[in-house]
mmCIF file of C-alpha atoms and ligand atoms in Angstrom:
data_model
loop_
_atom_site.group_PDB
_atom_site.id
_atom_site.type_symbol
_atom_site.label_atom_id
_atom_site.label_comp_id
_atom_site.label_asym_id
_atom_site.label_seq_id
_atom_site.Cartn_x
_atom_site.Cartn_y
_atom_site.Cartn_z
ATOM 1 C CA MET A 1 -118.281 195.485 140.447
ATOM 2 C CA ALA A 2 -121.325 193.482 139.807
ATOM 3 C CA ALA A 3 -120.757 189.468 139.471
ATOM 4 C CA ILE A 4 -121.364 187.480 136.759
ATOM 5 C CA VAL A 5 -124.551 185.743 136.777
ATOM 6 C CA LEU A 6 -123.889 182.066 136.076
ATOM 7 C CA ASP A 7 -127.068 181.274 133.739
ATOM 8 C CA GLY A 8 -127.964 177.620 134.136
ATOM 9 C CA LYS A 9 -130.911 178.166 131.988
ATOM 10 C CA GLN A 10 -128.443 178.760 128.957
ATOM 11 C CA ILE A 11 -125.884 176.099 130.251
ATOM 12 C CA GLY A 12 -128.736 173.768 130.121
ATOM 13 C CA ARG A 13 -129.691 174.595 126.781
ATOM 14 C CA GLU A 14 -126.481 174.086 125.222
ATOM 15 C CA ILE A 15 -126.228 170.378 127.226
ATOM 16 C CA GLU A 16 -129.749 169.815 125.681
ATOM 17 C CA GLY A 17 -128.307 170.522 122.150
ATOM 18 C CA GLU A 18 -125.769 168.183 122.410
ATOM 19 C CA LEU A 19 -128.034 165.409 123.762
ATOM 20 C CA LYS A 20 -130.034 165.687 120.689
ATOM 21 C CA VAL A 21 -127.330 164.922 118.459
ATOM 22 C CA ARG A 22 -126.750 161.647 120.784
ATOM 23 C CA ILE A 23 -130.756 161.029 120.928
ATOM 24 C CA GLY A 24 -130.414 161.268 116.793
ATOM 25 C CA ASN A 25 -127.702 158.798 116.975
ATOM 26 C CA LEU A 26 -129.821 156.124 118.935
ATOM 27 C CA ALA A 27 -132.908 156.868 116.946
ATOM 28 C CA GLY A 28 -130.696 156.046 114.213
ATOM 29 C CA ASN A 29 -130.329 152.220 115.651
ATOM 30 C CA GLY A 30 -133.866 152.320 116.611
ATOM 31 C CA VAL A 31 -133.728 153.188 119.928
ATOM 32 C CA THR A 32 -135.749 156.108 121.967
ATOM 33 C CA PRO A 33 -134.571 156.291 125.396
ATOM 34 C CA CYS A 34 -137.222 155.983 128.142
ATOM 35 C CA LEU A 35 -136.941 157.465 131.680
ATOM 36 C CA ALA A 36 -139.532 156.000 134.373
ATOM 37 C CA VAL A 37 -140.260 158.377 136.956
ATOM 38 C CA VAL A 38 -141.802 157.080 140.453
ATOM 39 C CA ILE A 39 -143.879 159.220 142.467
ATOM 40 C CA VAL A 40 -145.151 158.352 145.635
ATOM 41 C CA GLY A 41 -147.920 160.464 147.567
ATOM 42 C CA GLU A 42 -149.169 163.876 146.898
ATOM 43 C CA ASP A 43 -146.144 166.281 148.011
ATOM 44 C CA PRO A 44 -146.822 169.734 145.793
ATOM 45 C CA ALA A 45 -142.911 170.198 145.269
ATOM 46 C CA SER A 46 -142.266 166.941 144.242
ATOM 47 C CA HIS A 47 -145.045 167.079 141.637
ATOM 48 C CA VAL A 48 -143.587 170.439 140.393
ATOM 49 C CA TYR A 49 -140.242 168.874 140.000
ATOM 50 C CA VAL A 50 -141.851 165.985 138.038
ATOM 51 C CA GLY A 51 -143.647 168.229 135.865
ATOM 52 C CA SER A 52 -140.082 170.156 135.128
ATOM 53 C CA LYS A 53 -138.600 166.672 133.927
ATOM 54 C CA GLU A 54 -141.449 165.039 131.764
ATOM 55 C CA ARG A 55 -141.233 168.673 129.995
ATOM 56 C CA ALA A 56 -137.534 168.172 129.753
ATOM 57 C CA CYS A 57 -138.013 164.804 128.229
ATOM 58 C CA ALA A 58 -140.548 165.776 125.788
ATOM 59 C CA ARG A 59 -138.421 168.621 124.390
ATOM 60 C CA LEU A 60 -135.498 166.155 123.733
ATOM 61 C CA GLY A 61 -137.539 163.154 122.454
ATOM 62 C CA ILE A 62 -136.648 160.922 125.644
ATOM 63 C CA ARG A 63 -139.961 159.092 125.983
ATOM 64 C CA SER A 64 -141.079 159.372 129.989
ATOM 65 C CA ILE A 65 -143.539 157.295 131.781
ATOM 66 C CA ARG A 66 -144.675 158.147 135.332
ATOM 67 C CA VAL A 67 -145.942 155.781 138.030
ATOM 68 C CA ASP A 68 -148.096 157.630 140.325
ATOM 69 C CA ILE A 69 -148.367 155.514 143.866
ATOM 70 C CA PRO A 70 -150.596 156.733 146.300
ATOM 71 C CA ALA A 71 -148.836 157.608 150.255
ATOM 72 C CA ASP A 72 -150.745 154.962 151.685
ATOM 73 C CA ALA A 73 -149.824 152.186 149.322
ATOM 74 C CA GLY A 74 -146.900 150.451 151.421
ATOM 75 C CA TYR A 75 -143.596 150.080 150.882
ATOM 76 C CA GLY A 76 -144.063 146.805 149.092
ATOM 77 C CA GLU A 77 -145.880 148.418 146.112
ATOM 78 C CA VAL A 78 -142.675 150.730 145.732
ATOM 79 C CA VAL A 79 -140.311 147.602 145.855
ATOM 80 C CA SER A 80 -142.424 146.032 143.390
ATOM 81 C CA THR A 81 -142.711 148.901 140.933
ATOM 82 C CA VAL A 82 -138.997 148.898 141.052
ATOM 83 C CA LYS A 83 -138.345 145.331 140.464
ATOM 84 C CA ARG A 84 -140.897 145.594 137.732
ATOM 85 C CA LEU A 85 -139.145 148.594 135.988
ATOM 86 C CA ASN A 86 -135.654 147.212 136.188
ATOM 87 C CA ALA A 87 -136.813 143.919 134.451
ATOM 88 C CA ASP A 88 -138.610 146.203 131.302
ATOM 89 C CA PRO A 89 -136.051 145.962 128.414
ATOM 90 C CA GLU A 90 -138.188 149.371 127.499
ATOM 91 C CA ILE A 91 -136.831 151.204 130.211
ATOM 92 C CA ASN A 92 -133.737 152.602 130.289
ATOM 93 C CA GLY A 93 -133.787 155.034 133.353
ATOM 94 C CA ILE A 94 -135.450 154.939 137.207
ATOM 95 C CA LEU A 95 -136.032 157.801 139.126
ATOM 96 C CA VAL A 96 -138.030 157.455 142.493
ATOM 97 C CA GLN A 97 -138.963 161.030 143.525
ATOM 98 C CA SER A 98 -137.244 162.125 146.814
ATOM 99 C CA PRO A 99 -138.759 162.360 149.536
ATOM 100 C CA LEU A 100 -140.990 159.343 150.022
ATOM 101 C CA PRO A 101 -143.389 159.141 152.430
ATOM 102 C CA ASN A 102 -142.569 158.863 156.420
ATOM 103 C CA GLY A 103 -141.233 155.494 157.046
ATOM 104 C CA MET A 104 -140.284 154.445 153.821
ATOM 105 C CA ASP A 105 -136.538 153.765 153.204
ATOM 106 C CA GLU A 106 -134.971 155.860 150.403
ATOM 107 C CA ILE A 107 -131.879 154.496 150.216
ATOM 108 C CA ALA A 108 -133.095 151.023 150.130
ATOM 109 C CA ILE A 109 -135.418 151.646 147.577
ATOM 110 C CA THR A 110 -132.636 153.559 145.883
ATOM 111 C CA ASP A 111 -130.203 150.509 145.953
ATOM 112 C CA LEU A 112 -133.023 148.243 144.300
ATOM 113 C CA ILE A 113 -132.691 150.146 141.472
ATOM 114 C CA ASP A 114 -130.499 148.529 138.748
ATOM 115 C CA PRO A 115 -126.890 150.522 138.841
ATOM 116 C CA VAL A 116 -127.184 151.044 134.913
ATOM 117 C CA LYS A 117 -130.557 152.529 135.457
ATOM 118 C CA ASP A 118 -130.159 154.739 138.120
ATOM 119 C CA VAL A 119 -130.034 158.135 136.454
ATOM 120 C CA ASP A 120 -130.290 159.554 139.768
ATOM 121 C CA GLY A 121 -126.770 158.596 140.136
ATOM 122 C CA PHE A 122 -127.267 157.661 144.192
ATOM 123 C CA HIS A 123 -127.047 153.855 144.192
ATOM 124 C CA ALA A 124 -124.401 152.733 146.262
ATOM 125 C CA GLN A 125 -121.927 151.408 143.550
ATOM 126 C CA ASN A 126 -122.284 154.548 141.576
ATOM 127 C CA LEU A 127 -121.632 156.590 144.610
ATOM 128 C CA GLY A 128 -118.706 153.977 145.474
ATOM 129 C CA ARG A 129 -117.238 154.455 141.594
ATOM 130 C CA LEU A 130 -117.281 158.165 142.468
ATOM 131 C CA VAL A 131 -115.231 157.531 145.693
ATOM 132 C CA GLN A 132 -112.966 154.848 143.838
ATOM 133 C CA GLY A 133 -112.346 158.422 141.798
ATOM 134 C CA ASP A 134 -114.086 156.535 138.661
ATOM 135 C CA LYS A 135 -116.788 159.202 136.821
ATOM 136 C CA SER A 136 -117.595 156.978 134.187
ATOM 137 C CA GLY A 137 -120.760 155.535 135.749
ATOM 138 C CA LEU A 138 -123.944 157.675 136.448
ATOM 139 C CA LEU A 139 -122.782 160.703 138.639
ATOM 140 C CA PRO A 140 -125.748 162.433 140.916
ATOM 141 C CA CYS A 141 -127.654 165.256 138.994
ATOM 142 C CA THR A 142 -126.969 168.055 140.836
ATOM 143 C CA PRO A 143 -123.355 167.876 141.552
ATOM 144 C CA ALA A 144 -122.596 167.025 138.390
ATOM 145 C CA GLY A 145 -124.344 170.007 137.077
ATOM 146 C CA VAL A 146 -122.604 172.424 139.850
ATOM 147 C CA MET A 147 -119.325 170.940 137.965
ATOM 148 C CA ARG A 148 -120.691 171.934 134.482
ATOM 149 C CA MET A 149 -121.674 175.109 135.480
ATOM 150 C CA LEU A 150 -118.242 175.741 136.920
ATOM 151 C CA GLU A 151 -116.811 174.580 133.997
ATOM 152 C CA SER A 152 -118.853 176.567 131.468
ATOM 153 C CA ALA A 153 -117.582 180.057 133.580
ATOM 154 C CA ASP A 154 -113.859 178.719 133.218
ATOM 155 C CA VAL A 155 -112.931 178.690 136.867
ATOM 156 C CA ASP A 156 -109.458 176.988 137.671
ATOM 157 C CA LEU A 157 -110.449 174.775 140.496
ATOM 158 C CA CYS A 158 -106.856 173.170 140.725
ATOM 159 C CA GLY A 159 -105.242 174.094 144.036
ATOM 160 C CA LYS A 160 -107.891 176.290 144.573
ATOM 161 C CA ARG A 161 -110.092 176.281 147.802
ATOM 162 C CA ALA A 162 -113.415 175.357 147.778
ATOM 163 C CA ILE A 163 -115.822 175.059 150.926
ATOM 164 C CA VAL A 164 -119.238 172.895 150.507
ATOM 165 C CA ILE A 165 -121.885 173.763 152.892
ATOM 166 C CA GLY A 166 -124.086 170.490 153.585
ATOM 167 C CA ARG A 167 -122.857 167.033 153.438
ATOM 168 C CA SER A 168 -126.059 165.147 152.109
ATOM 169 C CA ARG A 169 -125.878 161.711 150.063
ATOM 170 C CA ILE A 170 -127.393 163.663 147.229
ATOM 171 C CA VAL A 171 -126.020 166.917 147.063
ATOM 172 C CA GLY A 172 -123.219 168.073 149.693
ATOM 173 C CA MET A 173 -120.959 164.559 149.919
ATOM 174 C CA PRO A 174 -120.748 163.954 146.044
ATOM 175 C CA GLN A 175 -120.108 167.523 145.414
ATOM 176 C CA SER A 176 -117.388 167.580 147.625
ATOM 177 C CA LEU A 177 -115.957 164.336 146.129
ATOM 178 C CA LEU A 178 -116.176 165.508 142.457
ATOM 179 C CA LEU A 179 -114.543 169.039 143.521
ATOM 180 C CA ALA A 180 -111.238 166.723 145.312
ATOM 181 C CA GLN A 181 -111.325 164.413 142.430
ATOM 182 C CA LYS A 182 -107.753 164.124 140.570
ATOM 183 C CA GLY A 183 -108.008 166.344 137.472
ATOM 184 C CA VAL A 184 -110.141 168.926 139.177
ATOM 185 C CA ASP A 185 -107.681 169.233 142.253
ATOM 186 C CA ALA A 186 -109.600 171.396 145.043
ATOM 187 C CA THR A 187 -108.927 171.434 148.481
ATOM 188 C CA VAL A 188 -112.210 170.713 149.664
ATOM 189 C CA THR A 189 -113.622 171.943 153.090
ATOM 190 C CA ILE A 190 -116.925 169.869 153.985
ATOM 191 C CA ALA A 191 -119.257 172.173 156.315
ATOM 192 C CA HIS A 192 -122.246 170.971 158.106
ATOM 193 C CA SER A 193 -124.702 172.098 161.356
ATOM 194 C CA ARG A 194 -122.106 171.354 163.592
ATOM 195 C CA SER A 195 -119.594 173.413 161.959
ATOM 196 C CA THR A 196 -117.979 176.453 164.177
ATOM 197 C CA ASP A 197 -117.238 179.937 162.592
ATOM 198 C CA MET A 198 -118.706 179.341 159.161
ATOM 199 C CA ALA A 199 -118.086 183.089 158.062
ATOM 200 C CA ALA A 200 -114.513 182.644 159.036
ATOM 201 C CA LEU A 201 -114.093 179.144 156.712
ATOM 202 C CA CYS A 202 -116.218 180.660 154.106
ATOM 203 C CA ARG A 203 -113.916 183.854 153.831
ATOM 204 C CA GLU A 204 -111.014 181.329 153.489
ATOM 205 C CA ALA A 205 -112.669 180.126 150.031
ATOM 206 C CA ASP A 206 -112.268 181.066 146.574
ATOM 207 C CA VAL A 207 -115.217 179.070 145.557
ATOM 208 C CA ILE A 208 -118.440 178.408 147.839
ATOM 209 C CA ILE A 209 -121.242 175.843 147.063
ATOM 210 C CA ALA A 210 -123.941 176.153 149.602
ATOM 211 C CA ALA A 211 -126.529 173.201 149.880
ATOM 212 C CA VAL A 212 -128.287 173.583 153.186
ATOM 213 C CA GLY A 213 -131.808 174.939 152.439
ATOM 214 C CA ARG A 214 -131.627 178.084 154.795
ATOM 215 C CA SER A 215 -133.078 181.177 153.106
ATOM 216 C CA ASN A 216 -129.865 183.839 152.432
ATOM 217 C CA MET A 217 -127.789 182.203 154.959
ATOM 218 C CA VAL A 218 -124.535 183.331 153.176
ATOM 219 C CA THR A 219 -124.391 186.975 153.334
ATOM 220 C CA SER A 220 -121.872 189.286 151.849
ATOM 221 C CA ASP A 221 -119.410 189.581 154.891
ATOM 222 C CA TRP A 222 -118.900 185.728 154.624
ATOM 223 C CA VAL A 223 -117.674 186.283 151.176
ATOM 224 C CA LYS A 224 -113.712 186.701 150.192
ATOM 225 C CA PRO A 225 -113.840 189.703 146.998
ATOM 226 C CA GLY A 226 -113.696 187.770 143.810
ATOM 227 C CA SER A 227 -114.691 184.186 145.016
ATOM 228 C CA VAL A 228 -117.379 182.143 142.840
ATOM 229 C CA VAL A 229 -120.251 181.371 144.603
ATOM 230 C CA ILE A 230 -122.900 178.805 143.724
ATOM 231 C CA ASP A 231 -126.458 178.260 145.298
ATOM 232 C CA VAL A 232 -127.791 174.883 145.462
ATOM 233 C CA GLY A 233 -130.664 175.982 148.218
ATOM 234 C CA VAL A 234 -134.287 176.073 146.829
ATOM 235 C CA ASN A 235 -136.508 177.658 149.846
ATOM 236 C CA ARG A 236 -140.042 178.800 149.899
ATOM 237 C CA VAL A 237 -140.640 181.537 151.594
ATOM 238 C CA ASN A 238 -144.279 182.819 152.238
ATOM 239 C CA ASP A 239 -145.753 186.023 150.713
ATOM 240 C CA ASN A 240 -149.052 187.853 149.715
ATOM 241 C CA SER A 241 -148.358 186.828 145.779
ATOM 242 C CA VAL A 242 -151.134 184.599 143.844
ATOM 243 C CA LYS A 243 -148.918 181.523 144.192
ATOM 244 C CA GLY A 244 -148.571 182.474 148.325
ATOM 245 C CA TYR A 245 -144.443 181.964 147.942
ATOM 246 C CA HIS A 246 -141.419 182.858 146.218
ATOM 247 C CA LEU A 247 -138.424 181.093 145.932
ATOM 248 C CA THR A 248 -135.007 182.338 147.239
ATOM 249 C CA GLY A 249 -131.442 180.755 147.590
ATOM 250 C CA ASP A 250 -129.083 180.097 150.743
ATOM 251 C CA VAL A 251 -127.179 183.040 149.090
ATOM 252 C CA HIS A 252 -127.979 186.078 150.063
ATOM 253 C CA PRO A 253 -128.381 188.833 146.766
ATOM 254 C CA ASP A 254 -125.737 190.994 148.484
ATOM 255 C CA VAL A 255 -123.337 188.422 147.377
ATOM 256 C CA GLY A 256 -123.374 189.511 143.918
ATOM 257 C CA GLU A 257 -121.535 192.982 144.863
ATOM 258 C CA ILE A 258 -118.622 190.897 146.182
ATOM 259 C CA ALA A 259 -118.377 187.840 144.305
ATOM 260 C CA SER A 260 -117.002 187.381 141.055
ATOM 261 C CA ALA A 261 -119.509 185.065 139.938
ATOM 262 C CA VAL A 262 -122.994 183.568 141.517
ATOM 263 C CA SER A 263 -125.951 181.281 140.461
ATOM 264 C CA PRO A 264 -129.107 182.801 140.760
ATOM 265 C CA VAL A 265 -132.239 181.382 142.358
ATOM 266 C CA PRO A 266 -134.288 180.414 140.539
ATOM 267 C CA GLY A 267 -132.728 180.073 136.982
ATOM 268 C CA GLY A 268 -129.170 178.767 138.292
ATOM 269 C CA VAL A 269 -128.756 175.077 139.563
ATOM 270 C CA GLY A 270 -132.325 173.809 139.107
ATOM 271 C CA PRO A 271 -131.935 173.775 135.258
ATOM 272 C CA MET A 272 -128.612 172.202 135.261
ATOM 273 C CA THR A 273 -129.787 169.459 137.529
ATOM 274 C CA ILE A 274 -132.742 168.617 135.182
ATOM 275 C CA ALA A 275 -130.135 168.928 132.125
ATOM 276 C CA MET A 276 -127.787 166.369 134.107
ATOM 277 C CA LEU A 277 -130.565 163.865 134.378
ATOM 278 C CA MET A 278 -131.372 164.293 131.018
ATOM 279 C CA SER A 279 -128.058 163.178 130.376
ATOM 280 C CA ASN A 280 -127.731 160.642 132.636
ATOM 281 C CA THR A 281 -130.599 158.818 131.040
ATOM 282 C CA VAL A 282 -129.160 159.234 127.665
ATOM 283 C CA ARG A 283 -125.836 157.717 128.840
ATOM 284 C CA ALA A 284 -127.632 155.198 130.881
ATOM 285 C CA THR A 285 -129.491 153.971 127.327
ATOM 286 C CA GLU A 286 -126.166 153.872 125.090
ATOM 287 C CA MET A 287 -124.430 152.180 128.170
ATOM 288 C CA GLN A 288 -127.214 149.419 127.880
ATOM 289 C CA GLN A 289 -126.852 148.983 124.146
HETATM 290 P P1 LIG B 301 -130.189 168.090 153.634
HETATM 291 O O1 LIG B 301 -130.410 166.890 152.973
HETATM 292 O O2 LIG B 301 -131.352 168.258 154.607
HETATM 293 O O3 LIG B 301 -128.846 168.478 153.824
HETATM 294 C C1 LIG B 301 -128.684 169.752 154.294
HETATM 295 C C2 LIG B 301 -127.193 170.127 154.722
HETATM 296 O O4 LIG B 301 -127.072 171.229 155.700
HETATM 297 C C3 LIG B 301 -126.908 168.731 155.899
HETATM 298 O O5 LIG B 301 -125.975 168.264 155.895
HETATM 299 C C4 LIG B 301 -126.623 169.547 157.258
HETATM 300 O O6 LIG B 301 -125.798 169.440 158.366
HETATM 301 C C5 LIG B 301 -126.270 171.214 156.493
HETATM 302 N N1 LIG B 301 -126.801 172.044 157.427
HETATM 303 C C6 LIG B 301 -127.985 172.263 158.299
HETATM 304 N N2 LIG B 301 -127.702 173.711 158.755
HETATM 305 C C7 LIG B 301 -126.977 174.077 158.637
HETATM 306 C C8 LIG B 301 -126.326 175.316 159.433
HETATM 307 N N3 LIG B 301 -126.853 176.389 159.834
HETATM 308 N N4 LIG B 301 -124.868 175.508 158.964
HETATM 309 C C9 LIG B 301 -124.427 174.627 158.386
HETATM 310 N N5 LIG B 301 -125.018 173.210 157.811
HETATM 311 C C10 LIG B 301 -125.905 173.156 157.887
HETATM 312 O O7 LIG B 301 -130.654 169.060 151.908
HETATM 313 P P2 LIG B 301 -130.238 168.668 150.899
HETATM 314 O O8 LIG B 301 -131.181 167.622 149.987
HETATM 315 O O9 LIG B 301 -128.823 168.453 150.684
HETATM 316 O O10 LIG B 301 -130.571 169.957 149.786
HETATM 317 C C11 LIG B 301 -129.746 171.219 150.084
HETATM 318 C C12 LIG B 301 -130.615 172.339 149.501
HETATM 319 O O11 LIG B 301 -130.527 172.375 148.020
HETATM 320 C C13 LIG B 301 -132.165 172.490 150.123
HETATM 321 O O12 LIG B 301 -132.725 173.607 149.737
HETATM 322 C C14 LIG B 301 -132.811 171.362 148.712
HETATM 323 O O13 LIG B 301 -134.085 171.860 148.284
HETATM 324 C C15 LIG B 301 -131.754 172.403 147.617
HETATM 325 N N6 LIG B 301 -131.609 171.400 146.538
HETATM 326 C C16 LIG B 301 -131.558 172.015 145.098
HETATM 327 C C17 LIG B 301 -131.586 170.872 144.135
HETATM 328 C C18 LIG B 301 -131.497 171.900 142.696
HETATM 329 O O14 LIG B 301 -131.583 171.381 141.447
HETATM 330 N N7 LIG B 301 -131.265 173.172 142.739
HETATM 331 C C19 LIG B 301 -131.397 169.811 144.349
HETATM 332 C C20 LIG B 301 -131.231 169.146 145.639
HETATM 333 C C21 LIG B 301 -131.465 170.010 146.241
HETATM 334 P P3 LIG B 301 -125.895 168.111 158.899
HETATM 335 O O15 LIG B 301 -125.614 166.928 157.962
HETATM 336 O O16 LIG B 301 -125.207 168.076 160.205
HETATM 337 O O17 LIG B 301 -127.461 167.969 159.335
#
């Protein structure tokens, strides 16, 4: 039987509906949330992502400002921009689009952002809270979006085996923490490039979350029948289309024939990430009142 497709666009629209009410309440107090996006250099994919974030802000009535910094401007200019945005009471959320040009220390820049304006949820204070089991801060958008997607599909994680493939600071590691926290209670395996026998590890899992960046890596013979498979990966595969490429996930399309639910790429975790960024921007604004 074909798997249920977890429609991130639809769930994202539901989240936006909830946010509009909260944005309306803020407006009643004369407050409009404002997100500042800092983009350094000309990475084409980053410009596409920033465009999606700006359009989401426009849909919701969140003010967005964008600071473009040339790739050769130097680290000092990025630092002074973040400090200026931290000090500006009109700005409620700040994100510095990843990746930064070679040689710029992303973690150091992230830790300069005021934690109450850290809408990406990557500041050491926000990630540290998560380790302490405290979800009240600003959570990393992609892992939080995956959790919301699982919740929307009524996936009961308590006592279930979950595997997260990937251990990055922005996806895999916080994802594993969110799945393992009290109240969610999954038993989590964290896999990475040094893990051996990935197929066997995955076949033990009730939930597979692939966050690697390798096209179609998770194949149907890795998946236990009835598992839930969430595909975080976004891979550009060159082709002869007008764009010159198409997007694939880390999960092979055949997995849909054996899993009970799968998230598509595009249209799965991507829209959830944007929705959670909007949610964090509203939350940051509320916390600052
Ligand atoms: P990353 O920082 O490059 O991390 C990739 C992780 O995958 C690392 O932990 C790496 O292991 C692991 N890995 C690499 N090759 C592997 C292999 N053969 N087997 C098992 N694990 C392997 O990437 P990321 O930022 O976490 O992003 C992962 C993917 O998600 C990318 O495709 C990215 O574009 C996508 N993404 C999507 C969204 C969205 O909104 N949809 C948001 C963020 C990221 P090591 O730690 O050992 O190197």
